[in-house]
Amino acid sequence: MRAIIVGAGIGGLSAALCLRRIGWQVCVLEQTDQLGEIGAGIQISPNASRLLGTLGVLDRVGPAAFEPERIEMRLGRSGREVFSIPLREAAMARWGAPYLHLHRADLLAALMGVLREDSPDAVLTGKTVIGYTQEKQKIQADLADGSSVEADILIGADGIHSTIRDQMLGKQPPRFTGNVAWRATVPISSLGELAPPPTACVWVGPGRHAVTYRLRGGALINFVGVVEQQGWETESWTEQGRCEDVLADFSGWHPIITNLIRQADSHYRWALFDRAPLKQWTDGRAALIGDACHPMLPFLAQGAAMAIEDAWVLAESLKASTQPSQALQAYAAARLDRTRKVQAGSLANMRTFHHKHDLAYLPLWLIGKLMPGFIHSRQDWIYGLDLNQSANPQHG
């Protein structure tokens, strides 16, 4: 059996590895000419890291990963701790897999490395897919150069602006969420005593928040600053802004944040978009995964993790059925409720992070002091899902 995968991002490459694991041939079509160092840091929680471990990806990532000591919330202006609870050892003890910080480029390189060891010619770059055509027994990807590639199934892993989704469901623009994000990476060596702690830390405040954590074994600090803002809706990984604009957005914030902004060589910004949950992810022998079907705000740090879970459940569904169309429908049914819940949780976290008054965080401060295990328990439904142990893909 053979699968076409449209897009060589985290979801597409994870799908390729999961399908190879069950014996399928894969052809990954990527529109860019080469896979470069795009994006910045991502957080990989235990529900996804255990799957990457099974696929052999974590061994290849090696020292590029960073395991945060704790998970923290701090007030953005004063830096006062709202809560700080163990994460590094606790993640292994409670959820059986590590919580990792990675540079997106390092994870993509590891996924690609494992895939190329197994299937050296699986990824074709410079291939722009403009749609698909299917018959009862086959499906083909139609390319911009007039050629086509034929297979048994086609997986749209081509992001929030998915061409495959547009053909499947009709072209509908994503919705602007009213949030604009800044991102930067800074060598920790340039920050001195104002280096952020070795934690997964969210700094909260009225109408905005920031996230800091370490990458590449602790050598880099990743900064993401999210501001509620109207009037600028450009979605681009490469759009650069001005340092003074970031400083204005975080004026009066703790010196750890403002120093981090000042020390960054580049400040990238992008508008945050999402979509309402889709009711349909499949069309015969075509299916969607990742941001193509459930783009979400990054406030639960689950975008990459959900794509990796999608890839695993997709492969398990195909392994369990001899009818590709039925298997794809089973995959979608297995994933709809979970991804909708994560999308909703991400949106809810935006409201939590952006309270207008510091006193609104008093309940979280009390919980952190009196019942720190409660904060861990609130993540059990996400981090505790072990698809490795599920013989039935419906468990996803």
mmCIF file of C-alpha atoms in Angstrom:
data_model
loop_
_atom_site.group_PDB
_atom_site.id
_atom_site.type_symbol
_atom_site.label_atom_id
_atom_site.label_comp_id
_atom_site.label_asym_id
_atom_site.label_seq_id
_atom_site.Cartn_x
_atom_site.Cartn_y
_atom_site.Cartn_z
ATOM 1 C CA MET A 1 0.000 0.000 0.000
ATOM 2 C CA ARG A 2 1.179 3.494 -0.819
ATOM 3 C CA ALA A 3 0.383 6.904 0.677
ATOM 4 C CA ILE A 4 0.927 10.402 -0.639
ATOM 5 C CA ILE A 5 1.543 12.935 2.122
ATOM 6 C CA VAL A 6 1.204 16.594 1.199
ATOM 7 C CA GLY A 7 3.548 18.645 3.388
ATOM 8 C CA ALA A 8 6.851 17.848 5.116
ATOM 9 C CA GLY A 9 6.160 19.554 8.421
ATOM 10 C CA ILE A 10 5.960 17.851 11.793
ATOM 11 C CA GLY A 11 2.605 16.250 11.017
ATOM 12 C CA GLY A 12 3.549 15.091 7.538
ATOM 13 C CA LEU A 13 6.888 13.575 8.527
ATOM 14 C CA SER A 14 5.337 11.945 11.613
ATOM 15 C CA ALA A 15 2.662 10.423 9.391
ATOM 16 C CA ALA A 16 5.345 9.111 7.041
ATOM 17 C CA LEU A 17 7.175 7.404 9.917
ATOM 18 C CA CYS A 18 3.991 5.952 11.395
ATOM 19 C CA LEU A 19 2.915 4.572 8.021
ATOM 20 C CA ARG A 20 6.362 3.090 7.365
ATOM 21 C CA ARG A 21 6.074 1.398 10.766
ATOM 22 C CA ILE A 22 3.026 -0.558 9.531
ATOM 23 C CA GLY A 23 4.646 -1.400 6.206
ATOM 24 C CA TRP A 24 3.255 1.255 3.876
ATOM 25 C CA GLN A 25 5.241 2.996 1.159
ATOM 26 C CA VAL A 26 5.182 6.786 1.438
ATOM 27 C CA CYS A 27 5.776 9.732 -0.866
ATOM 28 C CA VAL A 28 5.990 13.113 0.862
ATOM 29 C CA LEU A 29 5.442 16.104 -1.432
ATOM 30 C CA GLU A 30 6.843 19.393 -0.113
ATOM 31 C CA GLN A 31 6.385 22.655 -2.014
ATOM 32 C CA THR A 32 9.562 24.380 -0.742
ATOM 33 C CA ASP A 33 12.824 23.616 -2.481
ATOM 34 C CA GLN A 34 14.625 22.820 0.762
ATOM 35 C CA LEU A 35 13.737 22.383 4.401
ATOM 36 C CA GLY A 36 15.443 25.172 6.308
ATOM 37 C CA GLU A 37 15.573 26.459 9.873
ATOM 38 C CA ILE A 38 12.113 27.968 10.134
ATOM 39 C CA GLY A 39 10.154 28.732 13.259
ATOM 40 C CA ALA A 40 11.544 28.647 16.751
ATOM 41 C CA GLY A 41 10.856 26.664 19.902
ATOM 42 C CA ILE A 42 8.122 24.107 20.438
ATOM 43 C CA GLN A 43 7.042 22.186 23.509
ATOM 44 C CA ILE A 44 6.589 18.432 23.232
ATOM 45 C CA SER A 45 4.529 17.027 26.084
ATOM 46 C CA PRO A 46 4.575 13.360 27.213
ATOM 47 C CA ASN A 47 1.598 12.320 25.076
ATOM 48 C CA ALA A 48 3.708 13.124 22.001
ATOM 49 C CA SER A 49 7.234 12.425 23.270
ATOM 50 C CA ARG A 50 6.391 8.778 24.014
ATOM 51 C CA LEU A 51 5.305 8.340 20.382
ATOM 52 C CA LEU A 52 8.466 10.039 19.098
ATOM 53 C CA GLY A 53 10.445 7.684 21.321
ATOM 54 C CA THR A 54 8.778 4.646 19.778
ATOM 55 C CA LEU A 55 9.517 6.004 16.301
ATOM 56 C CA GLY A 56 13.226 6.415 17.133
ATOM 57 C CA VAL A 57 13.112 10.208 16.846
ATOM 58 C CA LEU A 58 14.073 11.100 20.424
ATOM 59 C CA ASP A 59 17.348 9.187 20.162
ATOM 60 C CA ARG A 60 18.256 11.265 17.148
ATOM 61 C CA VAL A 61 17.273 14.568 18.775
ATOM 62 C CA GLY A 62 19.669 13.818 21.647
ATOM 63 C CA PRO A 63 21.236 16.816 23.376
ATOM 64 C CA ALA A 64 19.274 19.316 21.248
ATOM 65 C CA ALA A 65 16.339 18.737 23.608
ATOM 66 C CA PHE A 66 15.915 20.482 26.958
ATOM 67 C CA GLU A 67 13.882 19.123 29.869
ATOM 68 C CA PRO A 68 12.522 21.980 31.987
ATOM 69 C CA GLU A 69 12.896 21.623 35.736
ATOM 70 C CA ARG A 70 9.486 23.076 36.572
ATOM 71 C CA ILE A 71 6.346 24.600 35.106
ATOM 72 C CA GLU A 72 5.722 28.128 36.314
ATOM 73 C CA MET A 73 3.390 31.078 36.104
ATOM 74 C CA ARG A 74 4.657 34.543 37.014
ATOM 75 C CA LEU A 75 3.107 37.996 36.976
ATOM 76 C CA GLY A 76 4.533 39.827 33.977
ATOM 77 C CA ARG A 77 5.259 43.160 35.638
ATOM 78 C CA SER A 78 6.537 42.146 39.057
ATOM 79 C CA GLY A 79 7.841 38.676 38.215
ATOM 80 C CA ARG A 80 6.068 37.404 41.330
ATOM 81 C CA GLU A 81 5.482 33.672 41.284
ATOM 82 C CA VAL A 82 1.871 32.528 40.945
ATOM 83 C CA PHE A 83 2.833 28.857 41.054
ATOM 84 C CA SER A 84 5.911 26.741 40.412
ATOM 85 C CA ILE A 85 5.623 22.964 40.423
ATOM 86 C CA PRO A 86 8.061 20.166 39.466
ATOM 87 C CA LEU A 87 8.070 18.994 35.857
ATOM 88 C CA ARG A 88 11.287 17.198 34.845
ATOM 89 C CA GLU A 89 11.148 14.163 37.163
ATOM 90 C CA ALA A 90 7.422 14.571 37.705
ATOM 91 C CA ALA A 91 6.667 14.122 34.003
ATOM 92 C CA MET A 92 8.420 10.763 33.925
ATOM 93 C CA ALA A 93 6.868 9.641 37.214
ATOM 94 C CA ARG A 94 3.319 10.741 36.463
ATOM 95 C CA TRP A 95 2.995 10.383 32.687
ATOM 96 C CA GLY A 96 5.815 7.962 31.814
ATOM 97 C CA ALA A 97 7.541 10.125 29.206
ATOM 98 C CA PRO A 98 9.576 13.351 29.176
ATOM 99 C CA TYR A 99 8.375 16.900 28.687
ATOM 100 C CA LEU A 100 10.747 18.451 26.129
ATOM 101 C CA HIS A 101 11.623 21.816 24.639
ATOM 102 C CA LEU A 102 12.973 21.645 21.093
ATOM 103 C CA HIS A 103 13.824 23.980 18.272
ATOM 104 C CA ARG A 104 11.390 23.209 15.487
ATOM 105 C CA ALA A 105 14.291 22.810 13.056
ATOM 106 C CA ASP A 106 15.926 20.194 15.314
ATOM 107 C CA LEU A 107 12.734 18.145 15.501
ATOM 108 C CA LEU A 108 12.208 18.369 11.733
ATOM 109 C CA ALA A 109 15.811 17.287 11.149
ATOM 110 C CA ALA A 110 15.379 14.309 13.466
ATOM 111 C CA LEU A 111 12.116 13.236 11.806
ATOM 112 C CA MET A 112 13.698 13.605 8.386
ATOM 113 C CA GLY A 113 16.825 11.742 9.445
ATOM 114 C CA VAL A 114 14.906 8.708 10.687
ATOM 115 C CA LEU A 115 12.715 8.674 7.575
ATOM 116 C CA ARG A 116 15.637 8.940 5.175
ATOM 117 C CA GLU A 117 17.483 6.105 6.915
ATOM 118 C CA ASP A 118 14.480 3.910 6.162
ATOM 119 C CA SER A 119 13.318 5.447 2.871
ATOM 120 C CA PRO A 120 15.991 7.686 1.306
ATOM 121 C CA ASP A 121 13.788 8.898 -1.544
ATOM 122 C CA ALA A 122 10.529 9.349 0.352
ATOM 123 C CA VAL A 123 10.555 13.173 0.387
ATOM 124 C CA LEU A 124 10.316 15.158 -2.838
ATOM 125 C CA THR A 125 10.881 18.909 -2.535
ATOM 126 C CA GLY A 126 9.782 21.655 -4.926
ATOM 127 C CA LYS A 127 6.471 19.869 -5.528
ATOM 128 C CA THR A 128 3.392 22.099 -5.304
ATOM 129 C CA VAL A 129 0.164 20.135 -5.002
ATOM 130 C CA ILE A 130 -2.857 21.964 -6.428
ATOM 131 C CA GLY A 131 -5.474 19.292 -5.732
ATOM 132 C CA TYR A 132 -6.362 15.640 -5.960
ATOM 133 C CA THR A 133 -8.338 13.335 -8.239
ATOM 134 C CA GLN A 134 -9.691 9.997 -7.100
ATOM 135 C CA GLU A 135 -11.366 6.902 -8.438
ATOM 136 C CA LYS A 136 -12.758 3.910 -6.565
ATOM 137 C CA GLN A 137 -9.409 2.108 -6.266
ATOM 138 C CA LYS A 138 -6.859 4.940 -6.295
ATOM 139 C CA ILE A 139 -6.178 8.613 -5.702
ATOM 140 C CA GLN A 140 -3.667 10.973 -7.257
ATOM 141 C CA ALA A 141 -2.074 14.255 -6.260
ATOM 142 C CA ASP A 142 -2.195 16.817 -9.062
ATOM 143 C CA LEU A 143 0.900 19.030 -9.214
ATOM 144 C CA ALA A 144 1.362 22.577 -10.466
ATOM 145 C CA ASP A 145 3.809 21.405 -13.135
ATOM 146 C CA GLY A 146 1.130 19.264 -14.744
ATOM 147 C CA SER A 147 2.391 15.943 -13.417
ATOM 148 C CA SER A 148 0.642 13.689 -10.917
ATOM 149 C CA VAL A 149 1.506 11.061 -8.287
ATOM 150 C CA GLU A 150 -0.745 8.066 -7.671
ATOM 151 C CA ALA A 151 -1.336 6.129 -4.440
ATOM 152 C CA ASP A 152 -3.914 4.288 -2.325
ATOM 153 C CA ILE A 153 -4.530 7.238 0.013
ATOM 154 C CA LEU A 154 -3.632 10.922 0.221
ATOM 155 C CA ILE A 155 -2.968 12.770 3.487
ATOM 156 C CA GLY A 156 -3.259 16.551 3.635
ATOM 157 C CA ALA A 157 -0.636 17.699 6.137
ATOM 158 C CA ASP A 158 -0.362 21.113 4.511
ATOM 159 C CA GLY A 159 -1.266 23.424 7.376
ATOM 160 C CA ILE A 160 -3.931 25.978 8.180
ATOM 161 C CA HIS A 161 -4.111 27.138 4.528
ATOM 162 C CA SER A 162 -4.422 23.547 3.286
ATOM 163 C CA THR A 163 -5.050 23.105 -0.424
ATOM 164 C CA ILE A 164 -6.404 19.638 0.319
ATOM 165 C CA ARG A 165 -8.868 21.021 2.875
ATOM 166 C CA ASP A 166 -10.010 23.685 0.408
ATOM 167 C CA GLN A 167 -10.853 21.081 -2.222
ATOM 168 C CA MET A 168 -12.483 18.804 0.325
ATOM 169 C CA LEU A 169 -14.658 21.383 2.076
ATOM 170 C CA GLY A 170 -14.561 24.553 -0.010
ATOM 171 C CA LYS A 171 -12.296 27.552 0.405
ATOM 172 C CA GLN A 172 -12.949 29.400 3.660
ATOM 173 C CA PRO A 173 -10.462 31.826 5.185
ATOM 174 C CA PRO A 174 -9.282 31.131 8.737
ATOM 175 C CA ARG A 175 -10.416 33.534 11.442
ATOM 176 C CA PHE A 176 -8.131 36.082 13.069
ATOM 177 C CA THR A 177 -8.152 35.495 16.837
ATOM 178 C CA GLY A 178 -7.305 39.071 17.811
ATOM 179 C CA ASN A 179 -3.825 38.035 18.925
ATOM 180 C CA VAL A 180 -0.433 38.898 17.475
ATOM 181 C CA ALA A 181 2.650 36.962 18.581
ATOM 182 C CA TRP A 182 6.264 38.066 18.758
ATOM 183 C CA ARG A 183 9.028 35.475 18.778
ATOM 184 C CA ALA A 184 12.763 35.567 19.244
ATOM 185 C CA THR A 185 15.624 33.325 20.307
ATOM 186 C CA VAL A 186 18.557 34.662 22.302
ATOM 187 C CA PRO A 187 21.828 32.965 23.382
ATOM 188 C CA ILE A 188 21.711 32.507 27.130
ATOM 189 C CA SER A 189 25.342 33.665 27.301
ATOM 190 C CA SER A 190 24.201 37.209 26.423
ATOM 191 C CA LEU A 191 21.650 37.499 29.234
ATOM 192 C CA GLY A 192 23.822 37.329 32.347
ATOM 193 C CA GLU A 193 21.911 37.458 35.649
ATOM 194 C CA LEU A 194 18.692 38.250 33.786
ATOM 195 C CA ALA A 195 18.437 34.847 32.110
ATOM 196 C CA PRO A 196 14.959 33.330 32.515
ATOM 197 C CA PRO A 197 14.736 30.304 34.816
ATOM 198 C CA PRO A 198 15.271 26.769 33.409
ATOM 199 C CA THR A 199 11.531 26.195 33.374
ATOM 200 C CA ALA A 200 8.481 26.303 31.174
ATOM 201 C CA CYS A 201 7.386 29.745 32.332
ATOM 202 C CA VAL A 202 4.349 31.807 31.338
ATOM 203 C CA TRP A 203 4.397 35.476 32.328
ATOM 204 C CA VAL A 204 0.858 36.845 32.541
ATOM 205 C CA GLY A 205 -0.715 40.265 32.383
ATOM 206 C CA PRO A 206 -3.584 42.390 31.086
ATOM 207 C CA GLY A 207 -4.246 41.660 27.430
ATOM 208 C CA ARG A 208 -0.905 39.946 26.883
ATOM 209 C CA HIS A 209 1.430 37.226 28.062
ATOM 210 C CA ALA A 210 4.926 35.929 27.390
ATOM 211 C CA VAL A 211 6.431 32.459 27.440
ATOM 212 C CA THR A 212 10.116 31.707 28.081
ATOM 213 C CA TYR A 213 11.954 28.411 27.925
ATOM 214 C CA ARG A 214 15.310 26.962 26.917
ATOM 215 C CA LEU A 215 16.358 25.213 23.702
ATOM 216 C CA ARG A 216 19.368 23.294 22.377
ATOM 217 C CA GLY A 217 20.452 21.850 25.666
ATOM 218 C CA GLY A 218 19.921 25.194 27.386
ATOM 219 C CA ALA A 219 22.116 27.293 25.073
ATOM 220 C CA LEU A 220 19.207 29.351 23.667
ATOM 221 C CA ILE A 221 16.262 31.096 25.264
ATOM 222 C CA ASN A 222 13.003 31.014 23.336
ATOM 223 C CA PHE A 223 10.686 33.995 23.786
ATOM 224 C CA VAL A 224 7.099 34.225 22.611
ATOM 225 C CA GLY A 225 5.066 37.308 23.459
ATOM 226 C CA VAL A 226 1.353 37.401 22.630
ATOM 227 C CA VAL A 227 -0.590 40.665 22.555
ATOM 228 C CA GLU A 228 -4.287 41.253 21.962
ATOM 229 C CA GLN A 229 -4.224 43.585 18.993
ATOM 230 C CA GLN A 230 -6.365 44.588 16.029
ATOM 231 C CA GLY A 231 -5.359 46.067 12.683
ATOM 232 C CA TRP A 232 -2.386 43.850 11.846
ATOM 233 C CA GLU A 233 -3.250 40.419 10.467
ATOM 234 C CA THR A 234 -0.176 39.266 8.549
ATOM 235 C CA GLU A 235 0.538 35.572 9.021
ATOM 236 C CA SER A 236 4.196 34.936 8.251
ATOM 237 C CA TRP A 237 7.062 33.077 9.908
ATOM 238 C CA THR A 238 9.529 35.549 8.412
ATOM 239 C CA GLU A 239 7.919 38.972 9.006
ATOM 240 C CA GLN A 240 10.316 41.062 11.081
ATOM 241 C CA GLY A 241 9.278 43.828 13.428
ATOM 242 C CA ARG A 242 11.132 46.468 15.411
ATOM 243 C CA CYS A 243 12.619 46.019 18.848
ATOM 244 C CA GLU A 244 11.011 49.242 20.037
ATOM 245 C CA ASP A 245 7.568 47.909 19.091
ATOM 246 C CA VAL A 246 8.056 44.758 21.173
ATOM 247 C CA LEU A 247 9.319 46.851 24.081
ATOM 248 C CA ALA A 248 6.262 49.091 23.768
ATOM 249 C CA ASP A 249 3.987 46.045 23.893
ATOM 250 C CA PHE A 250 5.724 44.875 27.096
ATOM 251 C CA SER A 251 6.426 48.277 28.622
ATOM 252 C CA GLY A 252 6.796 48.119 32.403
ATOM 253 C CA TRP A 253 7.301 44.355 32.436
ATOM 254 C CA HIS A 254 9.915 42.544 34.473
ATOM 255 C CA PRO A 255 13.572 43.191 33.487
ATOM 256 C CA ILE A 256 13.987 39.505 32.539
ATOM 257 C CA ILE A 257 11.454 40.055 29.746
ATOM 258 C CA THR A 258 12.582 43.506 28.605
ATOM 259 C CA ASN A 259 16.264 42.510 28.637
ATOM 260 C CA LEU A 260 15.455 39.413 26.599
ATOM 261 C CA ILE A 261 13.708 41.593 24.027
ATOM 262 C CA ARG A 262 16.642 44.027 23.868
ATOM 263 C CA GLN A 263 19.226 41.275 23.437
ATOM 264 C CA ALA A 264 17.447 39.582 20.522
ATOM 265 C CA ASP A 265 18.965 40.190 17.079
ATOM 266 C CA SER A 266 15.627 39.736 15.317
ATOM 267 C CA HIS A 267 12.007 40.066 16.369
ATOM 268 C CA TYR A 268 9.519 38.137 14.266
ATOM 269 C CA ARG A 269 5.784 38.606 14.531
ATOM 270 C CA TRP A 270 2.795 36.816 13.141
ATOM 271 C CA ALA A 271 -0.959 37.072 13.546
ATOM 272 C CA LEU A 272 -2.629 34.078 15.190
ATOM 273 C CA PHE A 273 -5.437 32.418 13.272
ATOM 274 C CA ASP A 274 -7.579 29.371 13.917
ATOM 275 C CA ARG A 275 -10.690 27.678 12.547
ATOM 276 C CA ALA A 276 -13.881 26.449 14.113
ATOM 277 C CA PRO A 277 -13.773 22.654 14.578
ATOM 278 C CA LEU A 278 -14.466 20.850 11.313
ATOM 279 C CA LYS A 279 -17.146 18.166 11.054
ATOM 280 C CA GLN A 280 -15.443 16.407 8.156
ATOM 281 C CA TRP A 281 -11.779 15.394 7.813
ATOM 282 C CA THR A 282 -12.044 12.857 4.985
ATOM 283 C CA ASP A 283 -13.193 12.515 1.402
ATOM 284 C CA GLY A 284 -12.999 8.936 0.159
ATOM 285 C CA ARG A 285 -9.288 8.139 0.063
ATOM 286 C CA ALA A 286 -8.194 11.616 1.228
ATOM 287 C CA ALA A 287 -7.812 12.725 4.845
ATOM 288 C CA LEU A 288 -6.478 15.716 6.786
ATOM 289 C CA ILE A 289 -4.137 15.844 9.782
ATOM 290 C CA GLY A 290 -2.689 18.520 12.047
ATOM 291 C CA ASP A 291 -3.313 22.192 11.331
ATOM 292 C CA ALA A 292 -5.070 21.296 8.097
ATOM 293 C CA CYS A 293 -8.070 20.128 10.158
ATOM 294 C CA HIS A 294 -7.670 21.531 13.681
ATOM 295 C CA PRO A 295 -5.452 24.639 13.864
ATOM 296 C CA MET A 296 -5.369 25.986 17.396
ATOM 297 C CA LEU A 297 -3.960 28.771 19.482
ATOM 298 C CA PRO A 298 -0.611 27.854 21.068
ATOM 299 C CA PHE A 299 -1.785 28.417 24.654
ATOM 300 C CA LEU A 300 -1.816 24.719 25.597
ATOM 301 C CA ALA A 301 1.370 24.039 23.605
ATOM 302 C CA GLN A 302 -0.386 21.153 21.831
ATOM 303 C CA GLY A 303 -0.298 22.001 18.115
ATOM 304 C CA ALA A 304 2.657 19.760 17.274
ATOM 305 C CA ALA A 305 1.584 17.109 19.782
ATOM 306 C CA MET A 306 -1.892 16.807 18.249
ATOM 307 C CA ALA A 307 -0.376 16.377 14.769
ATOM 308 C CA ILE A 308 1.895 13.601 16.060
ATOM 309 C CA GLU A 309 -1.065 11.896 17.742
ATOM 310 C CA ASP A 310 -3.052 12.219 14.490
ATOM 311 C CA ALA A 311 -0.280 10.487 12.586
ATOM 312 C CA TRP A 312 -0.171 7.587 15.034
ATOM 313 C CA VAL A 313 -3.943 7.015 15.130
ATOM 314 C CA LEU A 314 -4.135 7.300 11.334
ATOM 315 C CA ALA A 315 -1.590 4.510 10.915
ATOM 316 C CA GLU A 316 -3.245 2.322 13.568
ATOM 317 C CA SER A 317 -6.610 2.756 11.873
ATOM 318 C CA LEU A 318 -5.148 1.725 8.515
ATOM 319 C CA LYS A 319 -3.477 -1.277 10.121
ATOM 320 C CA ALA A 320 -6.812 -2.397 11.550
ATOM 321 C CA SER A 321 -8.762 -2.285 8.259
ATOM 322 C CA THR A 322 -8.369 -3.553 4.713
ATOM 323 C CA GLN A 323 -10.584 -0.743 3.381
ATOM 324 C CA PRO A 324 -8.649 2.548 3.221
ATOM 325 C CA SER A 325 -11.733 4.792 3.035
ATOM 326 C CA GLN A 326 -13.289 3.152 6.081
ATOM 327 C CA ALA A 327 -9.982 3.324 7.940
ATOM 328 C CA LEU A 328 -9.704 7.043 7.283
ATOM 329 C CA GLN A 329 -13.238 7.588 8.560
ATOM 330 C CA ALA A 330 -12.402 5.597 11.701
ATOM 331 C CA TYR A 331 -9.300 7.745 12.212
ATOM 332 C CA ALA A 332 -11.310 10.957 11.989
ATOM 333 C CA ALA A 333 -13.982 9.637 14.351
ATOM 334 C CA ALA A 334 -11.280 8.675 16.845
ATOM 335 C CA ARG A 335 -9.723 12.138 16.839
ATOM 336 C CA LEU A 336 -12.597 14.628 16.574
ATOM 337 C CA ASP A 337 -13.600 14.912 20.235
ATOM 338 C CA ARG A 338 -10.064 15.111 21.595
ATOM 339 C CA THR A 339 -8.853 17.771 19.182
ATOM 340 C CA ARG A 340 -12.007 19.841 19.710
ATOM 341 C CA LYS A 341 -11.422 19.732 23.455
ATOM 342 C CA VAL A 342 -7.801 20.801 23.041
ATOM 343 C CA GLN A 343 -8.820 23.646 20.730
ATOM 344 C CA ALA A 344 -11.318 24.828 23.341
ATOM 345 C CA GLY A 345 -8.751 24.507 26.138
ATOM 346 C CA SER A 346 -6.250 26.589 24.185
ATOM 347 C CA LEU A 347 -8.809 29.358 23.770
ATOM 348 C CA ALA A 348 -9.719 29.208 27.458
ATOM 349 C CA ASN A 349 -6.067 29.581 28.437
ATOM 350 C CA MET A 350 -5.891 32.865 26.551
ATOM 351 C CA ARG A 351 -8.479 34.283 28.934
ATOM 352 C CA THR A 352 -6.574 32.882 31.928
ATOM 353 C CA PHE A 353 -3.274 34.401 30.794
ATOM 354 C CA HIS A 354 -4.760 37.836 30.067
ATOM 355 C CA HIS A 355 -6.645 38.741 33.263
ATOM 356 C CA LYS A 356 -6.935 42.485 33.820
ATOM 357 C CA HIS A 357 -6.078 42.381 37.523
ATOM 358 C CA ASP A 358 -3.339 40.528 39.394
ATOM 359 C CA LEU A 359 -5.802 39.534 42.135
ATOM 360 C CA ALA A 360 -7.522 37.290 39.581
ATOM 361 C CA TYR A 361 -4.533 34.936 39.947
ATOM 362 C CA LEU A 362 -4.986 34.542 43.722
ATOM 363 C CA PRO A 363 -6.914 31.240 43.395
ATOM 364 C CA LEU A 364 -4.104 29.768 41.278
ATOM 365 C CA TRP A 365 -1.546 30.994 43.819
ATOM 366 C CA LEU A 366 -3.450 29.260 46.633
ATOM 367 C CA ILE A 367 -3.774 26.042 44.644
ATOM 368 C CA GLY A 368 -0.052 26.105 43.861
ATOM 369 C CA LYS A 369 0.771 26.449 47.551
ATOM 370 C CA LEU A 370 -1.815 24.092 49.023
ATOM 371 C CA MET A 371 -2.495 21.556 46.247
ATOM 372 C CA PRO A 372 0.343 21.551 43.678
ATOM 373 C CA GLY A 373 -0.700 18.086 42.548
ATOM 374 C CA PHE A 374 -4.005 19.559 41.388
ATOM 375 C CA ILE A 375 -2.218 21.540 38.678
ATOM 376 C CA HIS A 376 -0.558 18.335 37.468
ATOM 377 C CA SER A 377 -3.913 16.556 37.506
ATOM 378 C CA ARG A 378 -5.428 19.200 35.240
ATOM 379 C CA GLN A 379 -3.036 18.013 32.508
ATOM 380 C CA ASP A 380 -3.648 14.273 32.951
ATOM 381 C CA TRP A 381 -6.254 14.089 30.189
ATOM 382 C CA ILE A 382 -3.736 15.518 27.714
ATOM 383 C CA TYR A 383 -0.350 14.234 28.839
ATOM 384 C CA GLY A 384 -1.536 10.885 30.157
ATOM 385 C CA LEU A 385 -2.926 9.496 26.892
ATOM 386 C CA ASP A 386 -0.692 6.580 25.897
ATOM 387 C CA LEU A 387 -1.503 5.576 22.343
ATOM 388 C CA ASN A 388 1.334 3.048 22.495
ATOM 389 C CA GLN A 389 -0.804 0.981 24.844
ATOM 390 C CA SER A 390 -3.987 1.229 22.840
ATOM 391 C CA ALA A 391 -4.738 -1.662 20.509
ATOM 392 C CA ASN A 392 -7.920 0.113 19.491
ATOM 393 C CA PRO A 393 -7.395 3.452 17.712
ATOM 394 C CA GLN A 394 -10.758 4.624 19.021
ATOM 395 C CA HIS A 395 -8.928 5.225 22.316
ATOM 396 C CA GLY A 396 -7.460 8.371 20.736
#
